[in-house]
């Protein structure tokens, strides 16, 4: 099979060589009839040799084309015409120079082709090496991210579970000696920690749905104040002494949305504000209407957004603190989930720092939405 392919390739090169030289000789004959000098005809024949060397592979075709050009010039354009005899010494010198020039030119062309081929192979090899390096780097980063994610999830799970286990053990072992207020306080702590766990699991499940393309949005008219109230109720145990202000424009009442998903967006944004404000901080939730969109904003007076991550704020596993640290909560999924949910609603979401300090997250939903 390789022998047949080699033979076929050589036949193609021979056909190309014969065709190019035939066209060159015919065109030279035509130019000669218009009085074009021999020197110009030789240049045309050299051009034919160069074309042969360019479209074929190897020195033999260039040499054969040079010989064909030499014989054709001798037969058609030197005295006596249509013989291989040469009566003029100047024609002999022209033919010698033609042969040397044609051979050198075809040689250089073939070398140039080989250098180009080697350069292309080197470029392809370099591209493959680059892709392999990128693949290895991506695999390493993925492994590091996986380790950091597992570390963060284990920490986020361990913290509320430790609180739940400690409070429930205290009630079980010392319940008879505790007063009612202490028991209620411990039960409230258990409830808050359980809510924290539910939110963490909800975020992980939502991200799994987003990555698999199974996130579905079922829109229906929802009361904006009810959605905000549900979100605040879910994080009330973590608000502590912080002040939460809610301001809804009078013209905004019912908005088409998937209420459960938008509640999750608000929970993530408010929870994010809680993590980055002091215990006596202020959080504001505002809703307004503009240009056919209903805009929700969550503002705080906390530490703001680090400029190093503001451009990739809504990517997965991006947090205000390094994910490998045991300080702070969150595995960097909340904002990515917010963006996915808002985008699925046909809206947009942004995050920025406030001039007076703190952060502002704002997302808009279309006032008239169709089911997705």
Tab-separated table of C-alpha atoms in Angstrom:
chain	number	residue	atom	x	y	z
A	1	UNK	CA	0.000	0.000	0.000
A	2	UNK	CA	2.753	2.568	0.821
A	3	UNK	CA	4.470	1.643	-2.483
A	4	UNK	CA	1.302	2.458	-4.451
A	5	UNK	CA	0.927	5.787	-2.694
A	6	UNK	CA	4.568	6.668	-3.424
A	7	UNK	CA	4.151	5.733	-7.099
A	8	UNK	CA	0.960	7.776	-7.327
A	9	UNK	CA	2.648	10.792	-5.778
A	10	UNK	CA	5.584	10.579	-8.197
A	11	UNK	CA	3.189	10.352	-11.126
A	12	UNK	CA	1.396	13.485	-9.925
A	13	UNK	CA	4.713	15.330	-9.695
A	14	UNK	CA	5.708	14.194	-13.216
A	15	UNK	CA	2.372	15.369	-14.625
A	16	UNK	CA	2.790	18.747	-12.896
A	17	UNK	CA	6.322	19.121	-14.233
A	18	UNK	CA	5.349	18.276	-17.820
A	19	UNK	CA	2.297	20.544	-17.708
A	20	UNK	CA	4.204	23.546	-16.333
A	21	UNK	CA	7.084	23.227	-18.775
A	22	UNK	CA	4.673	22.685	-21.710
A	23	UNK	CA	2.742	25.845	-20.844
A	24	UNK	CA	6.007	27.770	-20.337
A	25	UNK	CA	7.416	26.671	-23.703
A	26	UNK	CA	4.162	27.473	-25.536
A	27	UNK	CA	3.983	30.920	-23.921
A	28	UNK	CA	7.661	31.513	-24.792
A	29	UNK	CA	6.933	30.635	-28.418
A	30	UNK	CA	4.057	33.097	-28.443
A	31	UNK	CA	6.242	35.856	-27.002
A	32	UNK	CA	8.984	35.098	-29.537
A	33	UNK	CA	6.519	35.784	-32.345
A	34	UNK	CA	6.008	39.273	-30.897
A	35	UNK	CA	9.737	39.936	-31.009
A	36	UNK	CA	10.600	39.291	-27.362
A	37	UNK	CA	14.359	38.735	-26.939
A	38	UNK	CA	16.025	35.481	-26.008
A	39	UNK	CA	17.118	36.783	-22.599
A	40	UNK	CA	13.502	37.401	-21.588
A	41	UNK	CA	12.472	33.991	-22.873
A	42	UNK	CA	15.223	32.414	-20.751
A	43	UNK	CA	13.868	34.263	-17.703
A	44	UNK	CA	10.430	32.824	-18.446
A	45	UNK	CA	11.861	29.317	-18.692
A	46	UNK	CA	13.705	29.797	-15.381
A	47	UNK	CA	10.383	30.857	-13.857
A	48	UNK	CA	8.891	27.588	-15.118
A	49	UNK	CA	11.727	25.626	-13.470
A	50	UNK	CA	11.101	27.456	-10.187
A	51	UNK	CA	7.380	26.627	-10.370
A	52	UNK	CA	8.212	22.963	-10.949
A	53	UNK	CA	10.549	22.944	-7.934
A	54	UNK	CA	7.836	24.624	-5.839
A	55	UNK	CA	4.939	22.261	-6.689
A	56	UNK	CA	7.004	19.056	-6.539
A	57	UNK	CA	9.117	17.457	-3.855
A	58	UNK	CA	12.806	16.760	-4.499
A	59	UNK	CA	15.739	17.740	-6.698
A	60	UNK	CA	15.149	15.327	-9.646
A	61	UNK	CA	12.092	17.237	-10.897
A	62	UNK	CA	13.951	20.558	-10.830
A	63	UNK	CA	16.875	19.013	-12.734
A	64	UNK	CA	14.540	17.440	-15.293
A	65	UNK	CA	12.704	20.746	-15.743
A	66	UNK	CA	16.055	22.529	-16.260
A	67	UNK	CA	17.049	20.018	-18.911
A	68	UNK	CA	13.645	20.315	-20.617
A	69	UNK	CA	13.943	24.109	-20.619
A	70	UNK	CA	17.483	23.906	-22.026
A	71	UNK	CA	16.536	21.514	-24.819
A	72	UNK	CA	13.396	23.486	-25.659
A	73	UNK	CA	15.334	26.769	-25.896
A	74	UNK	CA	18.002	25.125	-28.045
A	75	UNK	CA	15.448	23.544	-30.365
A	76	UNK	CA	13.072	26.471	-30.774
A	77	UNK	CA	15.021	29.693	-30.268
A	78	UNK	CA	18.678	29.212	-31.333
A	79	UNK	CA	20.050	29.148	-34.838
A	80	UNK	CA	19.594	26.886	-36.706
A	81	UNK	CA	15.904	26.685	-35.619
A	82	UNK	CA	14.318	23.288	-34.840
A	83	UNK	CA	17.662	21.523	-34.484
A	84	UNK	CA	19.846	20.808	-31.523
A	85	UNK	CA	22.855	22.406	-33.216
A	86	UNK	CA	24.200	25.802	-32.060
A	87	UNK	CA	25.932	28.101	-34.533
A	88	UNK	CA	26.237	31.196	-32.293
A	89	UNK	CA	28.689	31.118	-29.372
A	90	UNK	CA	26.599	33.694	-27.517
A	91	UNK	CA	23.722	31.198	-27.479
A	92	UNK	CA	26.040	28.616	-25.946
A	93	UNK	CA	26.919	31.040	-23.123
A	94	UNK	CA	23.232	31.837	-22.640
A	95	UNK	CA	22.375	28.170	-22.365
A	96	UNK	CA	25.201	27.514	-19.886
A	97	UNK	CA	24.066	30.424	-17.718
A	98	UNK	CA	20.459	29.268	-18.033
A	99	UNK	CA	21.297	25.750	-16.930
A	100	UNK	CA	23.384	26.923	-13.969
A	101	UNK	CA	20.770	29.489	-12.895
A	102	UNK	CA	17.932	27.000	-13.257
A	103	UNK	CA	19.758	24.321	-11.272
A	104	UNK	CA	20.766	26.723	-8.489
A	105	UNK	CA	17.283	28.271	-8.325
A	106	UNK	CA	15.526	24.918	-8.178
A	107	UNK	CA	17.994	23.746	-5.538
A	108	UNK	CA	17.322	26.809	-3.402
A	109	UNK	CA	13.575	26.417	-3.859
A	110	UNK	CA	13.657	22.789	-2.750
A	111	UNK	CA	15.763	23.725	0.284
A	112	UNK	CA	13.362	26.519	1.109
A	113	UNK	CA	10.453	24.074	0.901
A	114	UNK	CA	12.180	21.686	3.266
A	115	UNK	CA	12.926	24.493	5.705
A	116	UNK	CA	9.293	25.575	5.572
A	117	UNK	CA	8.206	21.988	6.191
A	118	UNK	CA	10.582	21.667	9.142
A	119	UNK	CA	9.357	25.007	10.502
A	120	UNK	CA	5.738	23.863	10.228
A	121	UNK	CA	6.559	20.581	11.940
A	122	UNK	CA	8.385	22.453	14.714
A	123	UNK	CA	5.445	24.842	15.056
A	124	UNK	CA	3.018	21.926	15.248
A	125	UNK	CA	5.235	20.190	17.801
A	126	UNK	CA	5.474	23.397	19.837
A	127	UNK	CA	1.685	23.773	19.680
A	128	UNK	CA	1.240	20.176	20.845
A	129	UNK	CA	3.715	20.729	23.679
A	130	UNK	CA	1.889	23.919	24.654
A	131	UNK	CA	-1.453	22.116	24.640
A	132	UNK	CA	0.031	19.305	26.705
A	133	UNK	CA	1.479	21.803	29.186
A	134	UNK	CA	-1.882	23.565	29.403
A	135	UNK	CA	-3.612	20.212	29.922
A	136	UNK	CA	-1.170	19.294	32.694
A	137	UNK	CA	-1.526	22.733	34.273
A	138	UNK	CA	-5.309	22.512	34.066
A	139	UNK	CA	-5.226	19.055	35.654
A	140	UNK	CA	-3.010	20.361	38.457
A	141	UNK	CA	-5.231	23.381	39.034
A	142	UNK	CA	-8.291	21.138	38.962
A	143	UNK	CA	-6.720	18.838	41.527
A	144	UNK	CA	-5.788	21.794	43.725
A	145	UNK	CA	-9.298	23.188	43.367
A	146	UNK	CA	-10.775	19.805	44.221
A	147	UNK	CA	-8.578	19.550	47.321
A	148	UNK	CA	-9.471	23.093	48.359
A	149	UNK	CA	-13.148	22.455	47.680
A	150	UNK	CA	-13.175	19.261	49.741
A	151	UNK	CA	-11.316	21.040	52.534
A	152	UNK	CA	-13.758	23.938	52.490
A	153	UNK	CA	-16.853	21.714	52.291
A	154	UNK	CA	-15.577	19.575	55.139
A	155	UNK	CA	-14.984	22.725	57.198
A	156	UNK	CA	-18.376	24.198	56.325
A	157	UNK	CA	-20.080	20.931	57.220
A	158	UNK	CA	-18.039	20.353	60.367
A	159	UNK	CA	-18.745	23.783	61.854
A	160	UNK	CA	-22.585	23.578	61.993
A	161	UNK	CA	-22.531	19.860	62.752
A	162	UNK	CA	-20.238	20.508	65.723
A	163	UNK	CA	-22.627	23.192	66.939
A	164	UNK	CA	-25.647	20.944	66.483
A	165	UNK	CA	-23.926	17.995	68.181
A	166	UNK	CA	-22.727	20.128	71.100
A	167	UNK	CA	-26.066	21.829	71.715
A	168	UNK	CA	-28.092	18.628	71.408
A	169	UNK	CA	-25.655	16.736	73.671
A	170	UNK	CA	-25.915	19.469	76.276
A	171	UNK	CA	-29.716	19.309	76.176
A	172	UNK	CA	-29.666	15.510	76.378
A	173	UNK	CA	-27.173	15.330	79.248
A	174	UNK	CA	-28.183	18.407	81.271
A	175	UNK	CA	-31.712	19.079	80.124
A	176	UNK	CA	-33.198	18.610	83.577
A	177	UNK	CA	-30.857	21.156	85.144
A	178	UNK	CA	-31.245	23.785	82.400
A	179	UNK	CA	-33.865	26.469	82.596
A	180	UNK	CA	-36.353	27.027	79.821
A	181	UNK	CA	-34.542	30.049	78.375
A	182	UNK	CA	-31.291	28.098	78.036
A	183	UNK	CA	-33.050	25.218	76.313
A	184	UNK	CA	-34.812	27.612	73.936
A	185	UNK	CA	-31.476	29.310	73.175
A	186	UNK	CA	-29.772	25.971	72.469
A	187	UNK	CA	-32.687	24.839	70.275
A	188	UNK	CA	-32.499	28.148	68.405
A	189	UNK	CA	-28.769	27.579	67.814
A	190	UNK	CA	-29.508	24.086	66.489
A	191	UNK	CA	-32.136	25.534	64.146
A	192	UNK	CA	-29.727	28.218	62.872
A	193	UNK	CA	-26.961	25.677	62.243
A	194	UNK	CA	-29.431	23.402	60.445
A	195	UNK	CA	-30.511	26.319	58.240
A	196	UNK	CA	-26.863	26.936	57.435
A	197	UNK	CA	-26.437	23.301	56.406
A	198	UNK	CA	-29.596	23.413	54.287
A	199	UNK	CA	-28.332	26.483	52.458
A	200	UNK	CA	-24.941	24.888	51.806
A	201	UNK	CA	-26.538	21.719	50.437
A	202	UNK	CA	-28.988	23.796	48.382
A	203	UNK	CA	-26.118	25.692	46.761
A	204	UNK	CA	-24.245	22.490	45.946
A	205	UNK	CA	-27.385	20.889	44.461
A	206	UNK	CA	-28.151	24.006	42.409
A	207	UNK	CA	-24.606	24.120	41.038
A	208	UNK	CA	-24.878	20.435	40.132
A	209	UNK	CA	-28.087	21.195	38.210
A	210	UNK	CA	-26.445	24.174	36.484
A	211	UNK	CA	-23.370	22.182	35.429
A	212	UNK	CA	-25.542	19.351	34.082
A	213	UNK	CA	-27.939	21.751	32.310
A	214	UNK	CA	-30.919	20.569	34.374
A	215	UNK	CA	-31.730	23.890	36.016
A	216	UNK	CA	-35.332	24.719	35.085
A	217	UNK	CA	-37.030	28.063	35.646
A	218	UNK	CA	-40.797	28.034	36.170
A	219	UNK	CA	-41.995	31.636	36.152
A	220	UNK	CA	-45.160	32.919	37.746
A	221	UNK	CA	-46.165	36.314	39.179
A	222	UNK	CA	-44.623	36.608	42.648
A	223	UNK	CA	-45.032	39.325	45.273
A	224	UNK	CA	-41.670	41.032	45.664
A	225	UNK	CA	-42.092	41.748	49.386
A	226	UNK	CA	-42.969	38.103	50.071
A	227	UNK	CA	-39.856	36.912	48.237
A	228	UNK	CA	-37.660	39.293	50.238
A	229	UNK	CA	-39.340	38.301	53.508
A	230	UNK	CA	-38.707	34.605	52.799
A	231	UNK	CA	-35.052	35.275	52.045
A	232	UNK	CA	-34.510	37.362	55.174
A	233	UNK	CA	-36.305	34.752	57.291
A	234	UNK	CA	-33.834	32.079	56.131
A	235	UNK	CA	-30.807	34.088	57.303
A	236	UNK	CA	-32.375	35.776	60.342
A	237	UNK	CA	-30.448	33.571	62.751
A	238	UNK	CA	-27.120	34.760	61.288
A	239	UNK	CA	-28.023	38.451	61.170
A	240	UNK	CA	-27.373	38.877	64.921
A	241	UNK	CA	-27.108	42.618	65.741
A	242	UNK	CA	-26.872	43.748	62.123
A	243	UNK	CA	-29.559	46.057	60.773
A	244	UNK	CA	-31.414	44.924	57.643
A	245	UNK	CA	-33.368	47.618	55.793
A	246	UNK	CA	-35.888	46.775	53.065
A	247	UNK	CA	-37.071	49.430	50.621
A	248	UNK	CA	-39.464	48.566	47.773
A	249	UNK	CA	-40.636	51.100	45.225
A	250	UNK	CA	-44.434	51.583	45.316
A	251	UNK	CA	-44.869	50.710	41.636
A	252	UNK	CA	-43.227	47.314	42.099
A	253	UNK	CA	-45.499	44.573	43.393
A	254	UNK	CA	-45.806	41.458	41.216
A	255	UNK	CA	-42.891	40.273	39.090
A	256	UNK	CA	-42.734	37.121	36.886
A	257	UNK	CA	-40.056	34.871	38.378
A	258	UNK	CA	-39.301	31.481	39.836
A	259	UNK	CA	-39.862	32.513	43.437
A	260	UNK	CA	-37.851	29.696	45.013
A	261	UNK	CA	-34.781	30.396	42.869
A	262	UNK	CA	-34.890	34.174	43.372
A	263	UNK	CA	-35.220	33.595	47.128
A	264	UNK	CA	-32.013	31.542	46.836
A	265	UNK	CA	-30.320	34.430	45.004
A	266	UNK	CA	-31.304	36.878	47.744
A	267	UNK	CA	-30.240	34.432	50.465
A	268	UNK	CA	-26.808	34.094	48.876
A	269	UNK	CA	-26.385	37.853	48.483
A	270	UNK	CA	-27.562	38.679	52.000
A	271	UNK	CA	-25.489	35.858	53.462
A	272	UNK	CA	-22.517	37.214	51.535
A	273	UNK	CA	-23.157	40.657	53.064
A	274	UNK	CA	-23.393	39.135	56.570
A	275	UNK	CA	-20.021	37.423	56.163
A	276	UNK	CA	-18.316	40.659	55.189
A	277	UNK	CA	-19.823	43.087	57.708
A	278	UNK	CA	-19.295	43.556	61.421
A	279	UNK	CA	-21.954	42.466	63.892
A	280	UNK	CA	-23.253	46.036	64.156
A	281	UNK	CA	-23.186	46.546	60.372
A	282	UNK	CA	-25.985	47.625	58.082
A	283	UNK	CA	-27.470	45.730	55.132
A	284	UNK	CA	-29.978	47.285	52.746
A	285	UNK	CA	-32.233	45.496	50.261
A	286	UNK	CA	-33.784	47.820	47.684
A	287	UNK	CA	-36.135	47.143	44.774
A	288	UNK	CA	-36.875	49.638	42.006
A	289	UNK	CA	-38.240	49.734	38.471
A	290	UNK	CA	-36.445	51.152	35.401
A	291	UNK	CA	-36.470	50.571	31.621
A	292	UNK	CA	-38.702	47.499	31.701
A	293	UNK	CA	-36.631	45.812	34.407
A	294	UNK	CA	-37.136	45.291	38.124
A	295	UNK	CA	-33.830	45.869	39.926
A	296	UNK	CA	-32.903	44.220	43.231
A	297	UNK	CA	-29.872	45.541	45.097
A	298	UNK	CA	-28.187	44.259	48.246
A	299	UNK	CA	-25.792	46.742	49.856
A	300	UNK	CA	-23.617	46.573	52.949
A	301	UNK	CA	-21.116	48.761	54.795
A	302	UNK	CA	-18.543	46.011	55.216
A	303	UNK	CA	-15.023	45.497	53.899
A	304	UNK	CA	-16.000	45.634	50.227
A	305	UNK	CA	-14.755	43.514	47.326
A	306	UNK	CA	-11.068	42.833	46.791
A	307	UNK	CA	-9.995	44.448	43.509
A	308	UNK	CA	-8.019	41.316	42.591
A	309	UNK	CA	-11.209	39.242	42.211
A	310	UNK	CA	-13.770	41.829	41.112
A	311	UNK	CA	-13.374	40.906	37.424
A	312	UNK	CA	-14.116	37.208	38.109
A	313	UNK	CA	-16.508	37.687	40.987
A	314	UNK	CA	-19.231	35.441	39.560
A	315	UNK	CA	-16.983	32.524	38.619
A	316	UNK	CA	-17.097	29.257	40.550
A	317	UNK	CA	-14.929	28.860	43.675
A	318	UNK	CA	-14.040	32.569	43.853
A	319	UNK	CA	-14.293	33.781	47.437
A	320	UNK	CA	-13.469	36.929	49.364
A	321	UNK	CA	-10.999	34.844	51.325
A	322	UNK	CA	-8.728	32.004	50.147
A	323	UNK	CA	-10.750	28.810	50.020
A	324	UNK	CA	-8.011	26.854	51.778
A	325	UNK	CA	-8.303	28.907	54.944
A	326	UNK	CA	-10.334	27.710	57.843
A	327	UNK	CA	-11.435	31.241	58.591
A	328	UNK	CA	-14.643	32.396	57.045
A	329	UNK	CA	-17.476	30.495	55.507
A	330	UNK	CA	-18.322	29.698	51.929
A	331	UNK	CA	-16.841	27.670	49.103
A	332	UNK	CA	-17.283	30.252	46.360
A	333	UNK	CA	-20.430	28.872	44.743
A	334	UNK	CA	-23.004	31.398	45.923
A	335	UNK	CA	-22.341	34.201	43.450
A	336	UNK	CA	-21.852	31.783	40.546
A	337	UNK	CA	-25.273	30.299	41.322
A	338	UNK	CA	-26.776	33.805	41.514
A	339	UNK	CA	-25.487	34.620	38.053
A	340	UNK	CA	-26.753	31.350	36.575
A	341	UNK	CA	-30.238	31.803	38.064
A	342	UNK	CA	-30.538	35.468	37.050
A	343	UNK	CA	-29.271	34.715	33.533
A	344	UNK	CA	-31.804	31.891	33.226
A	345	UNK	CA	-34.486	34.489	34.003
A	346	UNK	CA	-33.206	36.681	31.156
A	347	UNK	CA	-31.686	39.195	33.569
A	348	UNK	CA	-28.240	40.534	34.489
A	349	UNK	CA	-26.260	40.778	37.731
A	350	UNK	CA	-23.321	42.978	38.731
A	351	UNK	CA	-21.138	43.525	41.769
A	352	UNK	CA	-19.150	46.627	42.740
A	353	UNK	CA	-17.724	48.571	45.652
A	354	UNK	CA	-19.626	51.516	47.101
A	355	UNK	CA	-17.898	54.890	47.289
A	356	UNK	CA	-18.851	55.205	50.951
A	357	UNK	CA	-17.507	51.729	51.704
A	358	UNK	CA	-18.894	48.236	51.452
A	359	UNK	CA	-20.223	46.292	48.483
A	360	UNK	CA	-23.275	46.502	46.269
A	361	UNK	CA	-24.764	43.615	44.282
A	362	UNK	CA	-27.520	44.425	41.822
A	363	UNK	CA	-29.558	42.143	39.574
A	364	UNK	CA	-32.406	42.920	37.218
A	365	UNK	CA	-35.357	40.792	36.079
A	366	UNK	CA	-37.582	41.555	33.068
A	367	UNK	CA	-40.989	42.886	34.077
A	368	UNK	CA	-42.626	40.763	31.368
A	369	UNK	CA	-41.060	37.339	31.185
A	370	UNK	CA	-41.848	34.181	29.283
A	371	UNK	CA	-41.394	30.671	30.611
A	372	UNK	CA	-37.944	29.259	30.129
